[in-house]
mmCIF file of C-alpha atoms in Angstrom:
data_model
loop_
_atom_site.group_PDB
_atom_site.id
_atom_site.type_symbol
_atom_site.label_atom_id
_atom_site.label_comp_id
_atom_site.label_asym_id
_atom_site.label_seq_id
_atom_site.Cartn_x
_atom_site.Cartn_y
_atom_site.Cartn_z
ATOM 1 C CA UNK A 288 35.101 83.538 -89.383
ATOM 2 C CA UNK A 289 36.037 81.789 -86.273
ATOM 3 C CA UNK A 290 35.494 84.323 -84.064
ATOM 4 C CA UNK A 291 32.050 84.757 -85.167
ATOM 5 C CA UNK A 292 31.479 81.108 -83.915
ATOM 6 C CA UNK A 293 32.746 81.756 -80.710
ATOM 7 C CA UNK A 294 30.639 84.666 -80.183
ATOM 8 C CA UNK A 295 27.298 82.638 -81.505
ATOM 9 C CA UNK A 296 28.375 80.101 -79.191
ATOM 10 C CA UNK A 297 28.771 82.337 -76.487
ATOM 11 C CA UNK A 298 25.237 83.594 -77.376
ATOM 12 C CA UNK A 299 23.773 79.983 -77.360
ATOM 13 C CA UNK A 300 25.435 79.269 -73.999
ATOM 14 C CA UNK A 301 24.069 82.518 -72.911
ATOM 15 C CA UNK A 302 20.303 81.474 -73.794
ATOM 16 C CA UNK A 303 20.710 78.296 -72.390
ATOM 17 C CA UNK A 304 21.782 79.174 -68.966
ATOM 18 C CA UNK A 305 19.009 82.305 -69.211
ATOM 19 C CA UNK A 306 16.137 79.654 -70.314
ATOM 20 C CA UNK A 307 17.981 77.386 -66.867
ATOM 21 C CA UNK A 308 17.759 80.275 -64.796
ATOM 22 C CA UNK A 309 13.697 80.927 -66.009
ATOM 23 C CA UNK A 310 12.448 77.026 -65.055
ATOM 24 C CA UNK A 311 14.671 77.620 -61.814
ATOM 25 C CA UNK A 312 12.682 80.733 -60.908
ATOM 26 C CA UNK A 313 9.126 78.682 -61.809
ATOM 27 C CA UNK A 314 10.194 75.707 -60.004
ATOM 28 C CA UNK A 315 10.804 77.660 -56.451
ATOM 29 C CA UNK A 316 8.179 79.989 -57.092
ATOM 30 C CA UNK A 317 6.139 76.780 -57.459
ATOM 31 C CA UNK A 318 7.293 74.559 -54.643
ATOM 32 C CA UNK A 319 6.942 78.139 -52.747
ATOM 33 C CA UNK A 320 3.126 78.425 -53.551
ATOM 34 C CA UNK A 321 2.942 74.761 -52.630
ATOM 35 C CA UNK A 322 4.788 75.681 -49.288
ATOM 36 C CA UNK A 323 2.191 78.181 -48.802
ATOM 37 C CA UNK A 324 -0.530 76.029 -48.719
ATOM 38 C CA UNK A 325 1.199 73.031 -46.607
ATOM 39 C CA UNK A 326 1.744 75.595 -43.880
ATOM 40 C CA UNK A 327 -1.919 76.839 -44.376
ATOM 41 C CA UNK A 328 -3.240 73.660 -44.218
ATOM 42 C CA UNK A 329 -0.808 72.997 -40.914
ATOM 43 C CA UNK A 330 -3.137 75.472 -38.805
ATOM 44 C CA UNK A 331 -4.416 72.584 -37.387
ATOM 45 C CA UNK A 332 -6.410 74.371 -33.979
ATOM 46 C CA UNK A 333 -7.567 77.930 -33.393
ATOM 47 C CA UNK A 334 -9.649 79.936 -31.697
ATOM 48 C CA UNK A 335 -11.201 83.401 -32.991
ATOM 49 C CA UNK A 336 -11.913 85.382 -29.601
ATOM 50 C CA UNK A 337 -13.920 89.247 -29.405
ATOM 51 C CA UNK A 338 -13.841 90.642 -25.895
ATOM 52 C CA UNK A 339 -16.157 93.793 -26.032
ATOM 53 C CA UNK A 340 -14.818 95.438 -28.701
ATOM 54 C CA UNK A 341 -11.237 93.896 -29.193
ATOM 55 C CA UNK A 342 -10.127 90.946 -31.441
ATOM 56 C CA UNK A 343 -7.822 87.957 -30.918
ATOM 57 C CA UNK A 344 -7.144 85.046 -32.887
ATOM 58 C CA UNK A 345 -4.210 82.405 -31.570
ATOM 59 C CA UNK A 346 -3.025 79.056 -33.497
ATOM 60 C CA UNK A 347 -1.480 75.491 -32.893
ATOM 61 C CA UNK A 348 0.641 75.230 -30.240
ATOM 62 C CA UNK A 349 -0.256 78.706 -28.787
ATOM 63 C CA UNK A 350 -3.041 76.964 -26.869
ATOM 64 C CA UNK A 351 -4.003 73.549 -25.328
ATOM 65 C CA UNK A 352 -6.918 71.558 -26.296
ATOM 66 C CA UNK A 353 -7.223 68.450 -23.757
ATOM 67 C CA UNK A 354 -10.041 65.911 -23.546
ATOM 68 C CA UNK A 355 -10.208 64.352 -20.005
ATOM 69 C CA UNK A 356 -13.671 61.810 -17.782
ATOM 70 C CA UNK A 357 -16.060 63.669 -20.930
ATOM 71 C CA UNK A 358 -15.186 66.939 -20.010
ATOM 72 C CA UNK A 359 -13.329 69.361 -22.874
ATOM 73 C CA UNK A 360 -10.630 71.813 -21.949
ATOM 74 C CA UNK A 361 -9.063 74.759 -23.973
ATOM 75 C CA UNK A 362 -6.837 77.425 -22.864
ATOM 76 C CA UNK A 363 -4.087 80.131 -23.598
ATOM 77 C CA UNK A 364 -2.210 82.705 -22.344
ATOM 78 C CA UNK A 365 -2.128 86.146 -24.814
ATOM 79 C CA UNK A 366 0.789 87.923 -24.565
ATOM 80 C CA UNK A 367 2.239 89.549 -27.475
ATOM 81 C CA UNK A 368 4.271 92.446 -25.517
ATOM 82 C CA UNK A 369 3.713 95.490 -23.815
ATOM 83 C CA UNK A 370 1.409 96.747 -25.906
ATOM 84 C CA UNK A 371 -0.919 93.975 -25.795
ATOM 85 C CA UNK A 372 -3.424 92.952 -23.669
ATOM 86 C CA UNK A 373 -2.214 90.154 -21.227
ATOM 87 C CA UNK A 374 -4.606 87.844 -20.022
ATOM 88 C CA UNK A 375 -5.695 84.395 -19.753
ATOM 89 C CA UNK A 376 -8.277 82.101 -21.240
ATOM 90 C CA UNK A 377 -9.819 79.300 -19.955
ATOM 91 C CA UNK A 378 -12.972 76.677 -21.168
ATOM 92 C CA UNK A 379 -14.037 73.562 -20.421
ATOM 93 C CA UNK A 380 -16.786 72.012 -21.732
ATOM 94 C CA UNK A 381 -18.847 68.549 -21.911
ATOM 95 C CA UNK A 382 -18.400 66.178 -24.870
ATOM 96 C CA UNK A 383 -22.339 66.905 -25.173
ATOM 97 C CA UNK A 384 -21.529 70.661 -25.491
ATOM 98 C CA UNK A 385 -22.972 71.937 -22.070
ATOM 99 C CA UNK A 386 -20.338 74.629 -20.673
ATOM 100 C CA UNK A 387 -19.099 74.072 -17.501
ATOM 101 C CA UNK A 388 -16.908 77.256 -16.930
ATOM 102 C CA UNK A 389 -15.710 80.116 -18.693
ATOM 103 C CA UNK A 390 -13.391 82.565 -17.204
ATOM 104 C CA UNK A 391 -10.826 85.308 -18.469
ATOM 105 C CA UNK A 392 -8.424 87.123 -16.282
ATOM 106 C CA UNK A 393 -6.939 90.207 -17.621
ATOM 107 C CA UNK A 394 -3.296 91.308 -15.935
ATOM 108 C CA UNK A 395 -3.240 94.950 -15.348
ATOM 109 C CA UNK A 396 -6.531 95.650 -15.346
ATOM 110 C CA UNK A 397 -8.481 93.906 -12.445
ATOM 111 C CA UNK A 398 -7.402 90.933 -10.021
ATOM 112 C CA UNK A 399 -11.329 89.958 -10.690
ATOM 113 C CA UNK A 400 -11.360 87.419 -13.266
ATOM 114 C CA UNK A 401 -14.440 87.513 -14.737
ATOM 115 C CA UNK A 402 -16.681 83.451 -15.131
ATOM 116 C CA UNK A 403 -19.322 82.010 -15.848
ATOM 117 C CA UNK A 404 -22.436 82.322 -13.882
ATOM 118 C CA UNK A 405 -22.545 79.984 -10.749
ATOM 119 C CA UNK A 406 -26.188 78.918 -11.871
ATOM 120 C CA UNK A 407 -28.027 78.709 -14.733
ATOM 121 C CA UNK A 408 -24.541 79.963 -16.788
ATOM 122 C CA UNK A 409 -26.698 78.952 -20.499
ATOM 123 C CA UNK A 410 -28.914 82.012 -19.527
ATOM 124 C CA UNK A 411 -25.574 84.171 -20.486
ATOM 125 C CA UNK A 412 -24.092 81.976 -22.582
ATOM 126 C CA UNK A 413 -24.988 79.948 -26.136
ATOM 127 C CA UNK A 414 -23.125 77.391 -27.173
ATOM 128 C CA UNK A 415 -24.039 76.791 -31.513
ATOM 129 C CA UNK A 416 -22.867 74.684 -33.718
ATOM 130 C CA UNK A 417 -21.154 72.134 -31.456
ATOM 131 C CA UNK A 418 -19.450 69.195 -33.086
ATOM 132 C CA UNK A 419 -17.283 66.743 -31.182
ATOM 133 C CA UNK A 420 -15.364 63.816 -32.903
ATOM 134 C CA UNK A 421 -13.395 61.511 -30.944
ATOM 135 C CA UNK A 422 -11.965 59.289 -33.060
ATOM 136 C CA UNK A 423 -10.969 62.122 -35.497
ATOM 137 C CA UNK A 424 -9.856 64.161 -32.328
ATOM 138 C CA UNK A 425 -12.127 66.838 -33.936
ATOM 139 C CA UNK A 426 -13.650 70.006 -31.996
ATOM 140 C CA UNK A 427 -15.373 72.579 -33.346
ATOM 141 C CA UNK A 428 -17.960 75.107 -31.787
ATOM 142 C CA UNK A 429 -19.109 79.056 -31.358
ATOM 143 C CA UNK A 430 -19.676 80.621 -28.364
ATOM 144 C CA UNK A 431 -21.641 83.861 -27.587
ATOM 145 C CA UNK A 432 -22.771 85.786 -24.181
ATOM 146 C CA UNK A 433 -21.692 87.557 -21.149
ATOM 147 C CA UNK A 434 -19.640 86.228 -18.670
ATOM 148 C CA UNK A 435 -19.283 88.001 -14.896
ATOM 149 C CA UNK A 436 -16.811 89.380 -12.601
ATOM 150 C CA UNK A 437 -16.060 87.551 -9.626
ATOM 151 C CA UNK A 438 -17.546 88.602 -6.839
ATOM 152 C CA UNK A 439 -15.816 87.459 -3.060
ATOM 153 C CA UNK A 440 -17.732 89.615 -0.694
ATOM 154 C CA UNK A 441 -20.632 88.257 0.805
ATOM 155 C CA UNK A 442 -22.732 91.300 1.417
ATOM 156 C CA UNK A 443 -22.596 92.076 -2.376
ATOM 157 C CA UNK A 444 -24.372 88.546 -3.855
ATOM 158 C CA UNK A 445 -27.726 90.681 -4.735
ATOM 159 C CA UNK A 446 -25.580 93.149 -6.547
ATOM 160 C CA UNK A 447 -25.812 92.931 -10.444
ATOM 161 C CA UNK A 448 -21.895 92.845 -11.220
ATOM 162 C CA UNK A 449 -19.991 93.782 -14.177
ATOM 163 C CA UNK A 450 -20.345 92.197 -17.101
ATOM 164 C CA UNK A 451 -18.051 91.722 -20.619
ATOM 165 C CA UNK A 452 -19.076 90.136 -23.375
ATOM 166 C CA UNK A 453 -17.538 87.326 -25.240
ATOM 167 C CA UNK A 454 -17.908 85.692 -28.835
ATOM 168 C CA UNK A 455 -15.556 82.998 -30.127
ATOM 169 C CA UNK A 456 -15.200 80.159 -32.456
ATOM 170 C CA UNK A 457 -13.399 77.468 -31.202
ATOM 171 C CA UNK A 458 -11.439 74.752 -34.107
ATOM 172 C CA UNK A 459 -9.688 71.693 -32.411
ATOM 173 C CA UNK A 460 -8.362 68.894 -35.290
ATOM 174 C CA UNK A 461 -5.444 67.398 -33.236
ATOM 175 C CA UNK A 462 -7.428 67.172 -29.655
ATOM 176 C CA UNK A 463 -5.117 65.739 -26.935
ATOM 177 C CA UNK A 464 -6.991 62.751 -25.217
ATOM 178 C CA UNK A 465 -5.873 61.616 -22.010
ATOM 179 C CA UNK A 466 -7.084 58.288 -20.173
ATOM 180 C CA UNK A 467 -9.913 59.120 -17.389
ATOM 181 C CA UNK A 468 -8.671 57.440 -14.116
ATOM 182 C CA UNK A 469 -11.464 58.889 -12.351
ATOM 183 C CA UNK A 470 -15.463 58.757 -13.025
ATOM 184 C CA UNK A 471 -17.159 62.056 -13.189
ATOM 185 C CA UNK A 472 -21.097 61.420 -11.240
ATOM 186 C CA UNK A 473 -24.274 62.857 -14.099
ATOM 187 C CA UNK A 474 -27.882 62.905 -14.163
ATOM 188 C CA UNK A 475 -29.735 64.074 -16.708
ATOM 189 C CA UNK A 476 -33.748 63.959 -18.487
ATOM 190 C CA UNK A 477 -35.366 65.631 -21.032
ATOM 191 C CA UNK A 478 -39.079 66.214 -21.248
ATOM 192 C CA UNK A 479 -41.202 68.598 -23.768
ATOM 193 C CA UNK A 480 -40.436 71.626 -21.904
ATOM 194 C CA UNK A 481 -36.991 71.228 -19.783
ATOM 195 C CA UNK A 482 -33.557 69.642 -20.562
ATOM 196 C CA UNK A 483 -31.467 68.564 -17.982
ATOM 197 C CA UNK A 484 -28.215 68.102 -17.984
ATOM 198 C CA UNK A 485 -25.332 68.476 -15.443
ATOM 199 C CA UNK A 486 -22.380 70.490 -15.658
ATOM 200 C CA UNK A 487 -21.092 70.094 -12.249
ATOM 201 C CA UNK A 488 -22.361 67.703 -9.386
ATOM 202 C CA UNK A 489 -21.486 67.860 -5.424
ATOM 203 C CA UNK A 490 -21.989 64.947 -2.665
ATOM 204 C CA UNK A 491 -21.867 64.992 0.848
ATOM 205 C CA UNK A 492 -22.515 62.756 3.635
ATOM 206 C CA UNK A 493 -23.784 64.208 7.371
ATOM 207 C CA UNK A 494 -23.262 61.779 10.010
ATOM 208 C CA UNK A 495 -25.113 64.877 12.189
ATOM 209 C CA UNK A 496 -28.541 64.054 9.837
ATOM 210 C CA UNK A 497 -30.965 61.607 11.165
ATOM 211 C CA UNK A 498 -32.911 61.823 7.689
ATOM 212 C CA UNK A 499 -31.530 61.545 4.377
ATOM 213 C CA UNK A 500 -27.525 62.172 5.652
ATOM 214 C CA UNK A 501 -26.751 60.935 1.948
ATOM 215 C CA UNK A 502 -27.285 63.953 -0.810
ATOM 216 C CA UNK A 503 -25.979 63.545 -4.184
ATOM 217 C CA UNK A 504 -26.615 67.235 -5.901
ATOM 218 C CA UNK A 505 -26.370 67.826 -9.614
ATOM 219 C CA UNK A 506 -26.686 70.914 -11.187
ATOM 220 C CA UNK A 507 -28.409 71.880 -14.597
ATOM 221 C CA UNK A 508 -26.479 74.116 -16.898
ATOM 222 C CA UNK A 509 -29.947 75.872 -16.977
ATOM 223 C CA UNK A 510 -30.555 77.086 -13.715
ATOM 224 C CA UNK A 511 -32.164 73.771 -12.191
ATOM 225 C CA UNK A 512 -30.588 71.036 -9.426
ATOM 226 C CA UNK A 513 -31.627 67.612 -8.591
ATOM 227 C CA UNK A 514 -31.117 66.018 -4.989
ATOM 228 C CA UNK A 515 -31.079 62.440 -4.681
ATOM 229 C CA UNK A 516 -31.572 62.228 -0.774
ATOM 230 C CA UNK A 517 -31.077 59.243 0.481
ATOM 231 C CA UNK A 518 -30.730 57.339 3.810
ATOM 232 C CA UNK A 519 -27.862 55.021 2.929
ATOM 233 C CA UNK A 520 -25.188 55.584 0.369
ATOM 234 C CA UNK A 521 -26.726 54.301 -2.782
ATOM 235 C CA UNK A 522 -23.720 51.899 -3.607
ATOM 236 C CA UNK A 523 -25.597 50.044 -0.370
ATOM 237 C CA UNK A 524 -28.826 50.438 -1.599
ATOM 238 C CA UNK A 525 -30.241 46.759 -2.879
ATOM 239 C CA UNK A 526 -31.128 46.685 -7.009
ATOM 240 C CA UNK A 527 -34.367 47.189 -7.272
ATOM 241 C CA UNK A 528 -36.898 50.147 -7.204
ATOM 242 C CA UNK A 529 -37.433 52.928 -4.654
ATOM 243 C CA UNK A 530 -41.197 54.736 -4.714
ATOM 244 C CA UNK A 531 -41.903 58.287 -2.897
ATOM 245 C CA UNK A 532 -44.408 60.964 -2.839
ATOM 246 C CA UNK A 533 -44.682 64.274 -1.492
ATOM 247 C CA UNK A 534 -44.532 63.409 2.238
ATOM 248 C CA UNK A 535 -41.676 60.692 2.073
ATOM 249 C CA UNK A 536 -39.199 61.790 4.125
ATOM 250 C CA UNK A 537 -36.519 59.190 2.808
ATOM 251 C CA UNK A 538 -35.073 58.126 -0.096
ATOM 252 C CA UNK A 539 -36.616 60.713 -2.570
ATOM 253 C CA UNK A 540 -35.351 62.884 -5.654
ATOM 254 C CA UNK A 541 -36.117 66.478 -5.476
ATOM 255 C CA UNK A 542 -35.793 69.235 -7.753
ATOM 256 C CA UNK A 543 -35.000 73.064 -7.468
ATOM 257 C CA UNK A 544 -34.892 75.999 -9.911
ATOM 258 C CA UNK A 545 -32.425 78.564 -9.318
ATOM 259 C CA UNK A 546 -34.085 82.311 -8.971
ATOM 260 C CA UNK A 547 -31.628 84.813 -7.707
ATOM 261 C CA UNK A 548 -29.626 87.036 -9.999
ATOM 262 C CA UNK A 549 -27.153 86.218 -12.352
ATOM 263 C CA UNK A 550 -23.434 86.007 -10.052
ATOM 264 C CA UNK A 551 -20.121 84.473 -10.685
ATOM 265 C CA UNK A 552 -18.146 83.680 -6.926
ATOM 266 C CA UNK A 553 -16.657 80.452 -7.659
ATOM 267 C CA UNK A 554 -17.121 79.340 -4.419
ATOM 268 C CA UNK A 555 -20.758 77.893 -5.596
ATOM 269 C CA UNK A 556 -22.485 79.872 -2.421
ATOM 270 C CA UNK A 557 -26.297 78.096 -1.982
ATOM 271 C CA UNK A 558 -28.474 80.375 -0.056
ATOM 272 C CA UNK A 559 -31.893 78.759 0.296
ATOM 273 C CA UNK A 560 -33.760 82.255 -0.709
ATOM 274 C CA UNK A 561 -31.845 81.903 -4.278
ATOM 275 C CA UNK A 562 -33.693 78.332 -4.824
ATOM 276 C CA UNK A 563 -37.276 77.796 -5.610
ATOM 277 C CA UNK A 564 -38.126 74.409 -4.094
ATOM 278 C CA UNK A 565 -41.223 71.852 -6.656
ATOM 279 C CA UNK A 566 -43.005 69.135 -4.837
ATOM 280 C CA UNK A 567 -41.847 65.319 -6.442
ATOM 281 C CA UNK A 568 -42.856 62.068 -6.259
ATOM 282 C CA UNK A 569 -41.897 59.084 -8.348
ATOM 283 C CA UNK A 570 -39.643 56.212 -8.016
ATOM 284 C CA UNK A 571 -35.894 55.588 -8.811
ATOM 285 C CA UNK A 572 -33.991 52.187 -10.154
ATOM 286 C CA UNK A 573 -31.462 51.227 -8.795
ATOM 287 C CA UNK A 574 -29.975 48.989 -11.846
ATOM 288 C CA UNK A 575 -26.538 47.965 -10.971
ATOM 289 C CA UNK A 576 -22.944 48.013 -9.092
ATOM 290 C CA UNK A 577 -19.580 48.446 -10.910
ATOM 291 C CA UNK A 578 -16.186 49.401 -10.404
ATOM 292 C CA UNK A 579 -14.852 51.884 -12.910
ATOM 293 C CA UNK A 580 -11.430 53.029 -12.311
ATOM 294 C CA UNK A 581 -11.215 51.530 -8.768
ATOM 295 C CA UNK A 582 -14.478 53.885 -7.981
ATOM 296 C CA UNK A 583 -17.561 52.366 -6.750
ATOM 297 C CA UNK A 584 -20.315 53.337 -9.118
ATOM 298 C CA UNK A 585 -24.088 53.256 -8.966
ATOM 299 C CA UNK A 586 -25.972 53.616 -12.188
ATOM 300 C CA UNK A 587 -30.083 53.661 -12.336
ATOM 301 C CA UNK A 588 -33.057 55.367 -13.824
ATOM 302 C CA UNK A 589 -35.584 57.238 -12.267
ATOM 303 C CA UNK A 590 -39.565 58.709 -13.236
ATOM 304 C CA UNK A 591 -40.702 61.677 -11.505
ATOM 305 C CA UNK A 592 -43.716 64.340 -11.721
ATOM 306 C CA UNK A 593 -42.917 67.542 -11.105
ATOM 307 C CA UNK A 594 -45.337 69.660 -9.230
ATOM 308 C CA UNK A 595 -45.464 73.523 -8.139
ATOM 309 C CA UNK A 596 -48.138 73.750 -5.611
ATOM 310 C CA UNK A 597 -50.610 71.272 -6.707
ATOM 311 C CA UNK A 598 -50.021 71.614 -10.573
ATOM 312 C CA UNK A 599 -48.105 69.218 -12.249
ATOM 313 C CA UNK A 600 -44.973 71.181 -14.574
ATOM 314 C CA UNK A 601 -43.051 68.244 -15.745
ATOM 315 C CA UNK A 602 -43.519 64.756 -16.403
ATOM 316 C CA UNK A 603 -40.260 62.621 -16.463
ATOM 317 C CA UNK A 604 -39.787 59.169 -17.507
ATOM 318 C CA UNK A 605 -36.112 58.928 -19.143
ATOM 319 C CA UNK A 606 -34.128 60.198 -16.143
ATOM 320 C CA UNK A 607 -30.513 58.369 -16.373
ATOM 321 C CA UNK A 608 -28.051 59.001 -13.097
ATOM 322 C CA UNK A 609 -24.599 57.188 -12.437
ATOM 323 C CA UNK A 610 -23.661 58.380 -8.826
ATOM 324 C CA UNK A 611 -20.008 57.381 -7.586
ATOM 325 C CA UNK A 612 -20.078 56.379 -3.803
ATOM 326 C CA UNK A 613 -18.816 58.047 -0.803
ATOM 327 C CA UNK A 614 -17.848 55.167 1.304
#
């Protein structure tokens, strides 16, 4: 009788032990599933990229996303071993979704990188579903189009360059924000048939020019450039309105359109034959002079009428500019 009791107790203990194991298993399974969900949620940054027919995906710490001075920079190096492609991909875009530059360099294939077109990059690249929320450090957009093989040979500027098709999607939930210690000049306007959004600018002072030695050039992502030509640095002009017409030589604003072929040079060569000049009249107003990050910045507005051989093409009433001084 005692033996039977002992056996029954052993069976009961074994059953209790088995139940405990099952409970522990389900607990571990539950937490394992939760852990998988947490790990999925921790994928905060991702890039899906297709170059021609090759598809790539990078996540989190494998790429850099940084915002500085109104520009967002995204870059990564793809290197998964000798049997995988090895390349660098870089992209810069304004906080308004205007592409500044996209660059792709593949090692072992060619020493020449592929870039967005020097002028009119919007003619080959489109940005869609652009969302940028600085307070949440969130960024999301799609891009689709073509980039060009960079050419450094001047005689080859008029020859079509090789192209690569790129498609991508970028999502960033924790963008790194670097305080801006400089200032980026900008000019923008919008009409019913023309939008001008600066993607880069180039200022110059030439003391050998007797007329308008100061030139402030703004290049738009859709192939236009606006030039503020001035006898003095804009910082040295008094606040007020300056008017000009077709025949005015000093203190004027010109507008030109790029008519050359799509090309990428990284040097932004300017050739007069590549640009169509329009006739302009109107005015610009110096509204204020301020110091920003130690730089002299002039802010103003402009009104512009743009003609092509006497035919009015554009009427600009809402032009705005912010320009750093050259002195």
